[in-house]
mmCIF file of C-alpha atoms in Angstrom:
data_model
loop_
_atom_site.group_PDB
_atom_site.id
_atom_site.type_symbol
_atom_site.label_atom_id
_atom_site.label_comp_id
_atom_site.label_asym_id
_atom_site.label_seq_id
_atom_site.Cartn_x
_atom_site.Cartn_y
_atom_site.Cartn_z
ATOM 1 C CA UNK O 272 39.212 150.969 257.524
ATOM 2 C CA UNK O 273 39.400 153.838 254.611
ATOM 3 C CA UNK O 274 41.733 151.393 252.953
ATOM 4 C CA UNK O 275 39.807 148.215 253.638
ATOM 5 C CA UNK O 276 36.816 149.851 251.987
ATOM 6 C CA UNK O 277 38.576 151.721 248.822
ATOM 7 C CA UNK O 278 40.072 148.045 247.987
ATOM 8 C CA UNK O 279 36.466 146.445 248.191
ATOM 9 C CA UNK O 280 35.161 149.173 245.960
ATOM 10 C CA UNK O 281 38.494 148.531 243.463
ATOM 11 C CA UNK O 282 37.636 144.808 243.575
ATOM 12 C CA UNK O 283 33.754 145.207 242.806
ATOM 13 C CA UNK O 284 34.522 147.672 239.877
ATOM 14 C CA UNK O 285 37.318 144.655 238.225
ATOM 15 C CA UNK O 286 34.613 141.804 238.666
ATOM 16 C CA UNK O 287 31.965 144.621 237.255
ATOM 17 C CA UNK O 288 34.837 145.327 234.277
ATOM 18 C CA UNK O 289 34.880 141.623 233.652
ATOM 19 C CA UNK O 290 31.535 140.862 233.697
ATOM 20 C CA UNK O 291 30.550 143.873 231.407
ATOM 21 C CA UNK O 292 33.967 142.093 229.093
ATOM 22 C CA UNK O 293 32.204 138.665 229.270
ATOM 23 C CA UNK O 294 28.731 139.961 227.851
ATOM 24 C CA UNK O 295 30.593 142.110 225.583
ATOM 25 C CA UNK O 296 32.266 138.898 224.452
ATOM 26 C CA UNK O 297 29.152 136.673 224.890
ATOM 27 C CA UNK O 298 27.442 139.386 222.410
ATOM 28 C CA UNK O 299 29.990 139.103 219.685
ATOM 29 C CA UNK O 300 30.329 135.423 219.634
ATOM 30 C CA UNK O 301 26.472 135.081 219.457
ATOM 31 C CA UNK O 302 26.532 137.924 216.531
ATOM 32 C CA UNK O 303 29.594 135.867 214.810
ATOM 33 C CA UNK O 304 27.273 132.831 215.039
ATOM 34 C CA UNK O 305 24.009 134.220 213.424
ATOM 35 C CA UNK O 306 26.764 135.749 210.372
ATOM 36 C CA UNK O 307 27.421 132.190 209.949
ATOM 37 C CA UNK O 308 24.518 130.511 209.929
ATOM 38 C CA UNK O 309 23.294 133.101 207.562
ATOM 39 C CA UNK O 310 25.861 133.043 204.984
ATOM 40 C CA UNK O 311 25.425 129.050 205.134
ATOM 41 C CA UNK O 312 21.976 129.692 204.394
ATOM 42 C CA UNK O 313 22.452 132.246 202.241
ATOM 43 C CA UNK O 314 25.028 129.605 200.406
ATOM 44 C CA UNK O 315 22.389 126.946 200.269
ATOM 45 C CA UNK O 316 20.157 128.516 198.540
ATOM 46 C CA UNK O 317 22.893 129.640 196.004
ATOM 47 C CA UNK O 318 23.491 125.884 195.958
ATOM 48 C CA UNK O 319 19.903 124.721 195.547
ATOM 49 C CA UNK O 320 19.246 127.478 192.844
ATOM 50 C CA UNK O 321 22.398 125.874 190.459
ATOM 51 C CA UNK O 322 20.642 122.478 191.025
ATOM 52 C CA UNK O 323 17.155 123.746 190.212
ATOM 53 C CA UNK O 324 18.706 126.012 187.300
ATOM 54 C CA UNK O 325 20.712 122.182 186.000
ATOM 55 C CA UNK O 326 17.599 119.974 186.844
ATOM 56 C CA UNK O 327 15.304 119.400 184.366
ATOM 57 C CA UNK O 328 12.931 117.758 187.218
ATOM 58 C CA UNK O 329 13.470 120.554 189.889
ATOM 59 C CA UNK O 330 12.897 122.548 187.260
ATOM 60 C CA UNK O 331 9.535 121.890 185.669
ATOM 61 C CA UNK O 332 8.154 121.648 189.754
ATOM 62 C CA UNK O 333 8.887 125.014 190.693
ATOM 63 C CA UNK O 334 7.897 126.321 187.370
ATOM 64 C CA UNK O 335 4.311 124.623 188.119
ATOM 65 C CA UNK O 336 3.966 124.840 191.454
ATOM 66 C CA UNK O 337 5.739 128.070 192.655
ATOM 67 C CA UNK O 338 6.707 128.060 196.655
ATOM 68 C CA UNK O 339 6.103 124.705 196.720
ATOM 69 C CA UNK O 340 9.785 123.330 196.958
ATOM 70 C CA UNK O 341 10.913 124.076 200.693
ATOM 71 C CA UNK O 342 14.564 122.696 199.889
ATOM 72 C CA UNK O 343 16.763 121.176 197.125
ATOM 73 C CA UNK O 344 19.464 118.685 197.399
ATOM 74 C CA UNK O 345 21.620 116.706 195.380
ATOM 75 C CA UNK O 346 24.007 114.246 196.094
ATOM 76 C CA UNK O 347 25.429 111.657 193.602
ATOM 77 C CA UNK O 348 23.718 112.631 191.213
ATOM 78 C CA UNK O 349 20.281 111.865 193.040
ATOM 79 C CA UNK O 350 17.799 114.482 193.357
ATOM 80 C CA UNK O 351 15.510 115.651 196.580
ATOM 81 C CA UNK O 352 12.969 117.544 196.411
ATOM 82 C CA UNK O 353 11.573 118.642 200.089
ATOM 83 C CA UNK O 354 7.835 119.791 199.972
ATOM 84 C CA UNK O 355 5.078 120.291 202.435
ATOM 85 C CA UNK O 356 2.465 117.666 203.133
ATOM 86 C CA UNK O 357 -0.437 119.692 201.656
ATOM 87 C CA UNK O 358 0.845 119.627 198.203
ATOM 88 C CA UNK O 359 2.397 115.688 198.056
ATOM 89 C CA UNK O 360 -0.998 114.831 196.276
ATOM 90 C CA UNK O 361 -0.324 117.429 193.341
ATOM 91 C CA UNK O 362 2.707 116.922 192.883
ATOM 92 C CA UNK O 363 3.009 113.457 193.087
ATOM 93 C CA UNK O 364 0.146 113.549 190.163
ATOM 94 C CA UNK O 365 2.350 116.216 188.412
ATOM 95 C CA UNK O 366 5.679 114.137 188.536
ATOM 96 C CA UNK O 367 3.861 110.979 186.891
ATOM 97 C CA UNK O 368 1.700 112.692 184.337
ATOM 98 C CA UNK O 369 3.917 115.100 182.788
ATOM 99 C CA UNK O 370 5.353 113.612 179.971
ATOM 100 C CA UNK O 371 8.997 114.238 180.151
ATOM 101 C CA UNK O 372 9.035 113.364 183.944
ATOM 102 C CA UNK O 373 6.969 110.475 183.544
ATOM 103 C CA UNK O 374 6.994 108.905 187.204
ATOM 104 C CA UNK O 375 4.950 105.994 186.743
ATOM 105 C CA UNK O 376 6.647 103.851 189.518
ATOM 106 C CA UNK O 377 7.069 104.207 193.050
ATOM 107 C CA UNK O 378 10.080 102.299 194.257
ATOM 108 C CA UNK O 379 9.904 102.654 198.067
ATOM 109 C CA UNK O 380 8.191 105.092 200.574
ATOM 110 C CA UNK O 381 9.507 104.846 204.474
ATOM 111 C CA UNK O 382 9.595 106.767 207.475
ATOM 112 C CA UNK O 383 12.103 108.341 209.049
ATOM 113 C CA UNK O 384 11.902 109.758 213.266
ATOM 114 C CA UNK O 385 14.494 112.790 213.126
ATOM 115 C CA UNK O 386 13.110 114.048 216.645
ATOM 116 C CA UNK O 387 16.776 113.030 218.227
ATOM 117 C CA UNK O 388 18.974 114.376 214.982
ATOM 118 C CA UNK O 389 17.261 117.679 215.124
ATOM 119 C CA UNK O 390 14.688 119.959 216.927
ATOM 120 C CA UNK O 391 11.912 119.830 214.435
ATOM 121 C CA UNK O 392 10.306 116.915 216.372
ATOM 122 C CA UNK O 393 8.870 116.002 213.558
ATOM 123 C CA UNK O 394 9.014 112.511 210.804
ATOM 124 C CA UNK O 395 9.978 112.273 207.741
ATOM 125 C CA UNK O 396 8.142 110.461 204.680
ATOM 126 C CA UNK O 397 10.338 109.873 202.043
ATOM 127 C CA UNK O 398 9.590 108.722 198.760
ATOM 128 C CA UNK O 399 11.693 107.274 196.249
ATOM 129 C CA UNK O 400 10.402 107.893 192.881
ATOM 130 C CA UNK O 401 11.643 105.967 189.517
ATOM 131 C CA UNK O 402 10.722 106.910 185.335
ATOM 132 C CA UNK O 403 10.579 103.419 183.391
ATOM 133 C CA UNK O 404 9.720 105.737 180.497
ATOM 134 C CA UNK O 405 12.417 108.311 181.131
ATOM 135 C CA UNK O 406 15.184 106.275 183.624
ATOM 136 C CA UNK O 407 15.281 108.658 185.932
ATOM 137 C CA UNK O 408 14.641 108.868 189.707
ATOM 138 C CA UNK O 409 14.225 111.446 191.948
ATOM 139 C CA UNK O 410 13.506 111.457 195.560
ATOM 140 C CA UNK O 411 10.770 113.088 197.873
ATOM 141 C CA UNK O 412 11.081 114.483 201.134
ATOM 142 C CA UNK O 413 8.113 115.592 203.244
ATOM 143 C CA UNK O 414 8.064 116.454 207.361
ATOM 144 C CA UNK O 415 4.889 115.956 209.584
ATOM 145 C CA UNK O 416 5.007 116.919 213.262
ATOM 146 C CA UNK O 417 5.054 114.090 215.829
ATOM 147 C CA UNK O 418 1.898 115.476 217.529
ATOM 148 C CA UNK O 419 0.190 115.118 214.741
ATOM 149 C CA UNK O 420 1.590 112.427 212.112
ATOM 150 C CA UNK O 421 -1.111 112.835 209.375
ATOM 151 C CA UNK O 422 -0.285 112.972 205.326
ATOM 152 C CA UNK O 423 -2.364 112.007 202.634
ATOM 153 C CA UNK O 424 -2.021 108.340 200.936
ATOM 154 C CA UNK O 425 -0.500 108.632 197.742
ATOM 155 C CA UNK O 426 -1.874 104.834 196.736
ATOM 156 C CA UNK O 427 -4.398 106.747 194.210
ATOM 157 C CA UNK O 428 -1.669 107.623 192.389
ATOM 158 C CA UNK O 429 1.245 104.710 192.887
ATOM 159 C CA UNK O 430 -0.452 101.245 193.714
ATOM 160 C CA UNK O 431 2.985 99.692 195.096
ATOM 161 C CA UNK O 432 2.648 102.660 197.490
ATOM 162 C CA UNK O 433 -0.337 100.997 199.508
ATOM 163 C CA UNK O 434 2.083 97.808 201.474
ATOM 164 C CA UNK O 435 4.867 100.559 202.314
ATOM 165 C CA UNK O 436 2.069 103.328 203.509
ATOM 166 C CA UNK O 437 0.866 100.136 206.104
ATOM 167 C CA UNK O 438 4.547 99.611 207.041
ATOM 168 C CA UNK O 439 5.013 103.110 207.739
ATOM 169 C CA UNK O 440 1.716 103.225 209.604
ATOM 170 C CA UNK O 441 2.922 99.688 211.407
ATOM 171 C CA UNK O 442 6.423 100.872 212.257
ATOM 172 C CA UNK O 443 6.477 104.537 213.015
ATOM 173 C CA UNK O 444 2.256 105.296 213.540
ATOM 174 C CA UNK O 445 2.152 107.902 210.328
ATOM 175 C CA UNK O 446 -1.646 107.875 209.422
ATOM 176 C CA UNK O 447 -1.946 107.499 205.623
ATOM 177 C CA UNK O 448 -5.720 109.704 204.943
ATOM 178 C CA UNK O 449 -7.339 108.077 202.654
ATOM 179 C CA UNK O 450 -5.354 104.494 202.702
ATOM 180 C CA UNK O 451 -7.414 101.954 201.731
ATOM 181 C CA UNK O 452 -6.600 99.534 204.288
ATOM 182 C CA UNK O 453 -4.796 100.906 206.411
ATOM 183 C CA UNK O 454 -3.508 98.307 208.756
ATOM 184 C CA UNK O 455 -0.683 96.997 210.589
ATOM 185 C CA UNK O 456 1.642 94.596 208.072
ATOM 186 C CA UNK O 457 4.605 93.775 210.153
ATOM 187 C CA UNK O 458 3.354 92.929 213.599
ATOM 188 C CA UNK O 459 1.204 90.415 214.900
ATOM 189 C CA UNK O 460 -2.469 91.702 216.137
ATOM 190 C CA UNK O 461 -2.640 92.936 219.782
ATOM 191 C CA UNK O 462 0.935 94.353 219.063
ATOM 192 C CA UNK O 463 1.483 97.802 221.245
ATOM 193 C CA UNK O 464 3.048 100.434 220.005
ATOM 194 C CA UNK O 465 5.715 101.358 217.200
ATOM 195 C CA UNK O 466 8.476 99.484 217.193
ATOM 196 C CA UNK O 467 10.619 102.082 215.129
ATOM 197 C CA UNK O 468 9.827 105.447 216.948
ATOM 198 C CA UNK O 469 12.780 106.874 219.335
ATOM 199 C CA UNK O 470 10.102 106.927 222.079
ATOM 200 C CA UNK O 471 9.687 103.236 221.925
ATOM 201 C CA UNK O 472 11.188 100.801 224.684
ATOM 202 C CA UNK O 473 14.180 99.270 223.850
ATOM 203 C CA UNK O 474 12.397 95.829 225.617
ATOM 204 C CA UNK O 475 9.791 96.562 224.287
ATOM 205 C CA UNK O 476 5.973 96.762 225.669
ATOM 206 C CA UNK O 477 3.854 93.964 224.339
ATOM 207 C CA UNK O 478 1.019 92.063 226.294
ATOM 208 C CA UNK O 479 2.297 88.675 228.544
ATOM 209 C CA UNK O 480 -0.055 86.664 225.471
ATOM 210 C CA UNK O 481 2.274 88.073 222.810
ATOM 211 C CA UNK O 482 5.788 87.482 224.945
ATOM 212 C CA UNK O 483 4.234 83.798 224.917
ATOM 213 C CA UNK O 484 3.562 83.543 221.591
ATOM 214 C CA UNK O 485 7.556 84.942 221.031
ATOM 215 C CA UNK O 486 8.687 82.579 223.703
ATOM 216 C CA UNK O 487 7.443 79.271 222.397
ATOM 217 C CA UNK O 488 8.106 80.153 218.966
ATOM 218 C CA UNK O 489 4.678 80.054 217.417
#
């Protein structure tokens, strides 16, 4: 019985030796994981602080508005800038009234519904920005949360911005403040929905009238 008992107490301290080796394990692994993440951090902003340092445009932004660039990117030669929604009016004025950036056209402006690529549950508005003046381009990048998918219209400043604000509203439900007309472009009235949110049904949801309508061709 002494025996039965001494090799139950062995057993319980090897499974407590393992599990305290598991954690131990589980610990360092975790602690090897934050090290990388922060030296990939720490080597993106190295990254974003050559392209700001080589970029004219990147340049003359975060001289004017300090803080205001959240991120930096460049691939293939094209240039993001990745801002917060509260300053997309200044800037936007900034980057087509200064006169060596001289923005004067905006080339396209979509949304984008990153709540399945990453956890931010949030959309994207991105705006594609182009110098007839200057021939340059340079992109903007600006994330709204999902619960509440508000940004101010930037037609005051770009008229060709006004049709793609009302596709972005019609597609993905991003509410343009201060749009002019800010109604659906794409879809028919009486359409449900955003057709080009993760969320929506891949048969979609629209009333039996509309399904008629699509059935019969009209």
């Amino acid at each position: 019985m002494a025996e039965e008992n001494k090799a139950e107490e062995n057993m319980a301290e090897e499974n407590k030796a393992e599990e305290n080796m598991a954690e131990e394990n589980k610990a360092e692994e975790k602690k090897a994981e934050e090290k990388k993440a922060e030296e990939k951090r720490a080597e993106e902003k190295r990254a974003e602080e050559i392209i700001v340092e080589e970029s004219m445009i990147a340049k003359k932004v975060k001289g004017k508005f300090p803080g205001a660039l959240l991120g930096v990117k460049k691939f293939k030669d094209e240039l993001t800038l990745c801002i917060g929604k509260d300053d997309i009016q200044s800037i936007s004025k900034f980057l087509r009234d200064d006169d060596e950036l001289a923005f004067d056209f905006l080339s396209d402006l979509c949304g984008v519904d990153k709540t399945r690529l990453d956890d931010s549950n949030s959309f994207e508005v991105v705006y594609h920005l182009y110098s007839l003046k200057r021939n340059h381009r340079v992109r903007l990048k600006v994330q709204i949360p999902v619960s509440e998918p508000n940004i101010s219209t930037v037609t005051n400043v770009w008229n060709t911005a006004n049709w793609h604000e009302r596709e972005a509203f019609d597609m993905f439900g991003i509410v343009f403040e201060g749009h002019p007309c800010l109604e659906r472009i794409l879809t028919p009235d009486g359409f449900e929905g955003h057709p080009l949110r993760k969320d929506y049904p891949l048969k979609g949801r629209q009333p039996e009238s509309l399904k008629e309508v699509y059935r019969k061709g009209k």
